Amino acid sequence: MKIAVLLKQTPDTETKIKIKSDASGVDETDIKWIINTYDEYAVEEALRLKEAVGTGEVVIVTAGIKRAVESMRQALAMGADRGILIDTEGLTLDSYTAAVILAKVLPNEKFDIVLAGKQAVDDDCVQVAHGVATLLDWPCVWPIEHIELSGDKKSVMVVRPVSGGTKEVFEVGLPTILCCDKGEHDPRYASLPGIMKAKTKPIQELKAADLLAGETPKVKWVNFSLPPDRQAGKILKGEPEQVCAELVKLLREEAKVI
Amino acid sequence: MAQLNCTDFLNISSLLTEEEIQVQHAARDFTEKEILPIIIKHHREATFPKEILPKMGSLGFLGATLPQEYGCAGLNNVAYGLLMQELERGDSSMRSAASVQGGLVMYPIFTYGSEEQKKKWLPKLASGKAIGCFGLTEPDFGSNPAGMLTKAKKKNPSASGHGGKWILNGAKMWITNGTIADVAVVWAKNEAGKINGFLVEKGAKGFSAPETKGKFSLRASVTSELVLEDVEVPEENRLPKAEGLKAPLNCLTQARYGIAWGALGLAMACYEAAVEYSKTRIQFDKPIGAFQLTQKKLAEMLTEITKGQLLALQLGRLKDSGKMRPEQVSMCKMNNCAIARHITHLAREILGANGILDEYPVIRHMMNIESVYTYEGTHEIHTLVLGEDITGIPAYK
């Protein structure tokens, strides 16, 4: 069983985001970088699939700059076997170009399953995995919270939550791309022997520029700004009947939500 | 480059390898998720969360510097120090449990034990499936262990090697994990007055380990007496390579090394709590951190932590290169415990009345540091060790 995990390095979700003074992007100086939260669930599921089969390989595939190797090593410390870094130094990628370069790399490795997080917690675009699936013409299920390999190892059964607590169950042929939500398994801790072993695991480096083959981003970032500061809340006092009437009035006239 | 997830004013991160920083991250993550959510309850109820040891074991936290062939992580000493720092940020009881298991039980078995002893005990102790304890201190012999009264007598003096037996008599005190231990490393004098180490197994006839009650420090840790009344120990349970007081003192050097780092974790926890509190607590219409008296305290805390970090790091580098002297460990243990103790007081002052509630970590650490300041060589004895190193004159003899 050969499994890839598409891993993105993102700012820690507790980071206070600051915008550069010229509004051209996010100021990265004090950012603490982590594995994208949902990609960490994907790593855990990949390791569990490999353990269930007993043999195979989990490969971490990352499009990013050299700094991202730190997060890749963390996934290797959790138990993944090797990594492929597609170095994007000097380039600005959008979801489309990210999908293009990943779709160039994945077929060469003949993966059975490609796992990704359901979205990246930085830009929240939710497009790269779908883009890769479209370019490769592979089935893709988004988001999933449970994966089970079939007895003949030719398909997987996946569970997808839909609104209202309903679950959809799919049987999907391989190869496929599956996008992981927070599922039933918490990502494991990197063990200390795992950390020691991770430094000897190979990370192959490719150049994104070589894989783009003339493709250019479809999206251009024009301007960045922070959301406006939240206004202080309003507390209504008085008899319940009065307060209710006042609340409905405010929701309708001031907040304009009903 | 990767950065430590802790107080790091002088960019100590730049002096560390990527793996050392990863170990700190992994340990901090563990403390946040496995220790901090349960520690207040165990501290209040004075119970040890026994299940924490297999959890630590599964991640390689126990005996982490020992080689991988015995199921250990094979870390260098700086990474190990960072691990101790992060565990003690959680609670001194948790760091003590890992220190005792690794530094005082696995280390002597690894260093002074036979191959059979290593194979039998190290993997089980590394995984946390077995718990160990270390018995050196006695009711009347704390700083002066050479005076110990515990005796080991050959049962059949003509028997040598396998099949021989020893009879142990005596009492040990202040033994972390004694009551719950599967194996105790007990130090006793033979008839020639030489100190030997023995592996006394749980359930041995005449061996009991009652728990010490009424502690107001290290409450989430089990502390015990070890009582040995004609306990029969086979010769194959004697540590063959340990003879003389040097062996147990060498074990204590390992544990003290970990304390020099651990005390920093405790100090950082108090400092970070004090910084947070001083920014959010408003008095006279401004945060108390705006007052010079508070700022002076915070500046003093940060400065002492930073100096302590540099001491611990250099000590670790010396240890990794095989050049560390026990007197250097004395200085670092002594200094880092003393500054940590002082920092707990400053933090308590900044937190005002909230400083005495266990909702904040400060009072718990303040109570814990009293043990850490005194155990593994008191502040006073380490001072005299340095005094002897400077003058060549031992003051305690």
Short mmCIF file of N, CA and C in Angstrom, two decimals, chain B residues 175-238:
data_model
loop_
_atom_site.label_atom_id
_atom_site.label_comp_id
_atom_site.label_asym_id
_atom_site.label_seq_id
_atom_site.Cartn_x
_atom_site.Cartn_y
_atom_site.Cartn_z
N ILE B 175 11.81 8.03 49.35
CA ILE B 175 12.02 7.28 48.12
C ILE B 175 10.85 7.50 47.16
N THR B 176 11.11 8.25 46.09
CA THR B 176 10.07 8.49 45.07
C THR B 176 9.66 7.17 44.43
N ASN B 177 8.34 6.96 44.32
CA ASN B 177 7.76 5.76 43.69
C ASN B 177 8.00 4.46 44.46
N GLY B 178 8.51 4.54 45.69
CA GLY B 178 8.81 3.32 46.45
C GLY B 178 7.63 2.37 46.55
N THR B 179 6.48 2.89 46.95
CA THR B 179 5.32 2.04 47.21
C THR B 179 4.83 1.33 45.95
N ILE B 180 4.99 1.96 44.80
CA ILE B 180 4.44 1.37 43.57
C ILE B 180 5.50 0.70 42.71
N ALA B 181 6.73 0.63 43.21
CA ALA B 181 7.83 0.14 42.37
C ALA B 181 7.80 -1.38 42.23
N ASP B 182 8.19 -1.83 41.02
CA ASP B 182 8.37 -3.26 40.78
C ASP B 182 9.79 -3.68 41.14
N VAL B 183 10.71 -2.72 41.09
CA VAL B 183 12.09 -3.03 41.44
C VAL B 183 12.70 -1.81 42.15
N ALA B 184 13.45 -2.09 43.20
CA ALA B 184 14.13 -1.03 43.95
C ALA B 184 15.64 -1.23 43.83
N VAL B 185 16.34 -0.15 43.44
CA VAL B 185 17.81 -0.19 43.47
C VAL B 185 18.20 0.23 44.88
N VAL B 186 18.63 -0.73 45.70
CA VAL B 186 18.91 -0.46 47.11
C VAL B 186 20.42 -0.50 47.33
N TRP B 187 20.92 0.53 48.00
CA TRP B 187 22.35 0.60 48.29
C TRP B 187 22.57 0.19 49.75
N ALA B 188 23.53 -0.72 49.95
CA ALA B 188 23.78 -1.24 51.29
C ALA B 188 25.26 -1.55 51.44
N LYS B 189 25.72 -1.53 52.71
CA LYS B 189 27.14 -1.82 52.98
C LYS B 189 27.35 -3.32 53.20
N ASN B 190 28.36 -3.87 52.58
CA ASN B 190 28.68 -5.27 52.86
C ASN B 190 29.51 -5.35 54.14
N GLU B 191 29.93 -6.56 54.49
CA GLU B 191 30.62 -6.72 55.78
C GLU B 191 31.96 -6.01 55.82
N ALA B 192 32.53 -5.76 54.63
CA ALA B 192 33.81 -5.03 54.58
C ALA B 192 33.57 -3.51 54.61
N GLY B 193 32.28 -3.12 54.70
CA GLY B 193 31.97 -1.68 54.74
C GLY B 193 31.89 -1.04 53.37
N LYS B 194 31.97 -1.82 52.31
CA LYS B 194 31.88 -1.29 50.93
C LYS B 194 30.41 -1.20 50.51
N ILE B 195 30.06 -0.13 49.82
CA ILE B 195 28.67 0.03 49.38
C ILE B 195 28.44 -0.75 48.08
N ASN B 196 27.37 -1.55 48.09
CA ASN B 196 26.96 -2.33 46.92
C ASN B 196 25.53 -1.97 46.55
N GLY B 197 25.19 -2.20 45.27
CA GLY B 197 23.81 -1.95 44.82
C GLY B 197 23.09 -3.26 44.56
N PHE B 198 21.82 -3.34 44.98
CA PHE B 198 21.02 -4.56 44.82
C PHE B 198 19.69 -4.23 44.17
N LEU B 199 19.24 -5.15 43.32
CA LEU B 199 17.90 -5.00 42.73
C LEU B 199 16.94 -5.81 43.58
N VAL B 200 16.16 -5.11 44.39
CA VAL B 200 15.20 -5.79 45.28
C VAL B 200 13.85 -5.75 44.59
N GLU B 201 13.29 -6.94 44.37
CA GLU B 201 12.05 -6.99 43.59
C GLU B 201 10.84 -6.93 44.50
N LYS B 202 9.79 -6.34 43.93
CA LYS B 202 8.51 -6.22 44.64
C LYS B 202 8.09 -7.60 45.16
N GLY B 203 7.58 -7.64 46.36
CA GLY B 203 7.08 -8.90 46.91
C GLY B 203 8.14 -9.72 47.62
N ALA B 204 9.40 -9.26 47.60
CA ALA B 204 10.45 -10.03 48.31
C ALA B 204 10.07 -10.10 49.79
N LYS B 205 10.28 -11.27 50.40
CA LYS B 205 9.89 -11.47 51.79
C LYS B 205 10.67 -10.54 52.70
N GLY B 206 9.95 -9.84 53.58
CA GLY B 206 10.62 -8.93 54.52
C GLY B 206 10.79 -7.52 53.97
N PHE B 207 10.35 -7.29 52.70
CA PHE B 207 10.50 -5.97 52.07
C PHE B 207 9.15 -5.27 52.00
N SER B 208 9.05 -4.07 52.58
CA SER B 208 7.81 -3.31 52.46
C SER B 208 8.15 -1.85 52.18
N ALA B 209 7.15 -1.12 51.65
CA ALA B 209 7.40 0.26 51.24
C ALA B 209 6.20 1.15 51.57
N PRO B 210 6.00 1.45 52.84
CA PRO B 210 4.86 2.30 53.21
C PRO B 210 5.00 3.73 52.69
N GLU B 211 3.86 4.33 52.32
CA GLU B 211 3.88 5.67 51.74
C GLU B 211 4.00 6.74 52.83
N THR B 212 4.78 7.77 52.53
CA THR B 212 4.94 8.91 53.44
C THR B 212 3.78 9.87 53.23
N LYS B 213 3.02 10.10 54.30
CA LYS B 213 1.83 10.96 54.17
C LYS B 213 2.11 12.36 54.70
N GLY B 214 1.20 13.29 54.37
CA GLY B 214 1.29 14.64 54.94
C GLY B 214 2.23 15.58 54.22
N LYS B 215 2.61 15.24 52.98
CA LYS B 215 3.51 16.12 52.23
C LYS B 215 2.75 17.34 51.71
N PHE B 216 3.37 18.49 51.79
CA PHE B 216 2.80 19.69 51.17
C PHE B 216 3.59 20.10 49.94
N SER B 217 4.35 19.16 49.40
CA SER B 217 5.17 19.43 48.22
C SER B 217 5.23 18.13 47.44
N LEU B 218 5.40 18.21 46.12
CA LEU B 218 5.36 17.01 45.26
C LEU B 218 4.17 16.14 45.62
N ARG B 219 3.02 16.77 45.72
CA ARG B 219 1.84 16.02 46.15
C ARG B 219 1.36 15.02 45.11
N ALA B 220 1.70 15.26 43.83
CA ALA B 220 1.27 14.31 42.79
C ALA B 220 2.32 13.23 42.57
N SER B 221 3.12 12.98 43.59
CA SER B 221 4.18 11.97 43.49
C SER B 221 4.09 11.07 44.72
N VAL B 222 4.36 9.79 44.54
CA VAL B 222 4.37 8.87 45.68
C VAL B 222 5.76 8.92 46.33
N THR B 223 5.81 9.20 47.62
CA THR B 223 7.08 9.17 48.36
C THR B 223 6.94 8.11 49.44
N SER B 224 8.00 7.33 49.66
CA SER B 224 7.86 6.16 50.52
C SER B 224 9.09 5.95 51.39
N GLU B 225 8.89 5.07 52.36
CA GLU B 225 10.02 4.48 53.08
C GLU B 225 10.25 3.11 52.47
N LEU B 226 11.46 2.62 52.55
CA LEU B 226 11.70 1.21 52.20
C LEU B 226 12.16 0.54 53.47
N VAL B 227 11.48 -0.53 53.85
CA VAL B 227 11.86 -1.26 55.06
C VAL B 227 12.35 -2.64 54.66
N LEU B 228 13.58 -2.96 55.07
CA LEU B 228 14.18 -4.24 54.70
C LEU B 228 14.48 -5.03 55.97
N GLU B 229 13.75 -6.13 56.15
CA GLU B 229 13.96 -6.97 57.33
C GLU B 229 14.33 -8.38 56.89
N ASP B 230 15.62 -8.67 56.97
CA ASP B 230 16.13 -9.98 56.52
C ASP B 230 15.65 -10.32 55.12
N VAL B 231 15.77 -9.37 54.21
CA VAL B 231 15.34 -9.62 52.83
C VAL B 231 16.43 -10.38 52.09
N GLU B 232 16.04 -11.53 51.52
CA GLU B 232 17.00 -12.37 50.81
C GLU B 232 17.09 -11.91 49.35
N VAL B 233 18.29 -11.60 48.90
CA VAL B 233 18.49 -11.16 47.52
C VAL B 233 19.55 -12.05 46.88
N PRO B 234 19.22 -12.68 45.74
CA PRO B 234 20.22 -13.54 45.10
C PRO B 234 21.40 -12.74 44.56
N GLU B 235 22.54 -13.40 44.50
CA GLU B 235 23.75 -12.73 43.99
C GLU B 235 23.52 -12.15 42.59
N GLU B 236 22.70 -12.83 41.76
CA GLU B 236 22.50 -12.29 40.39
C GLU B 236 21.70 -10.99 40.39
N ASN B 237 21.16 -10.58 41.55
CA ASN B 237 20.49 -9.27 41.63
C ASN B 237 21.41 -8.18 42.19
N ARG B 238 22.66 -8.52 42.45
CA ARG B 238 23.61 -7.48 42.87
C ARG B 238 24.17 -6.83 41.61
#
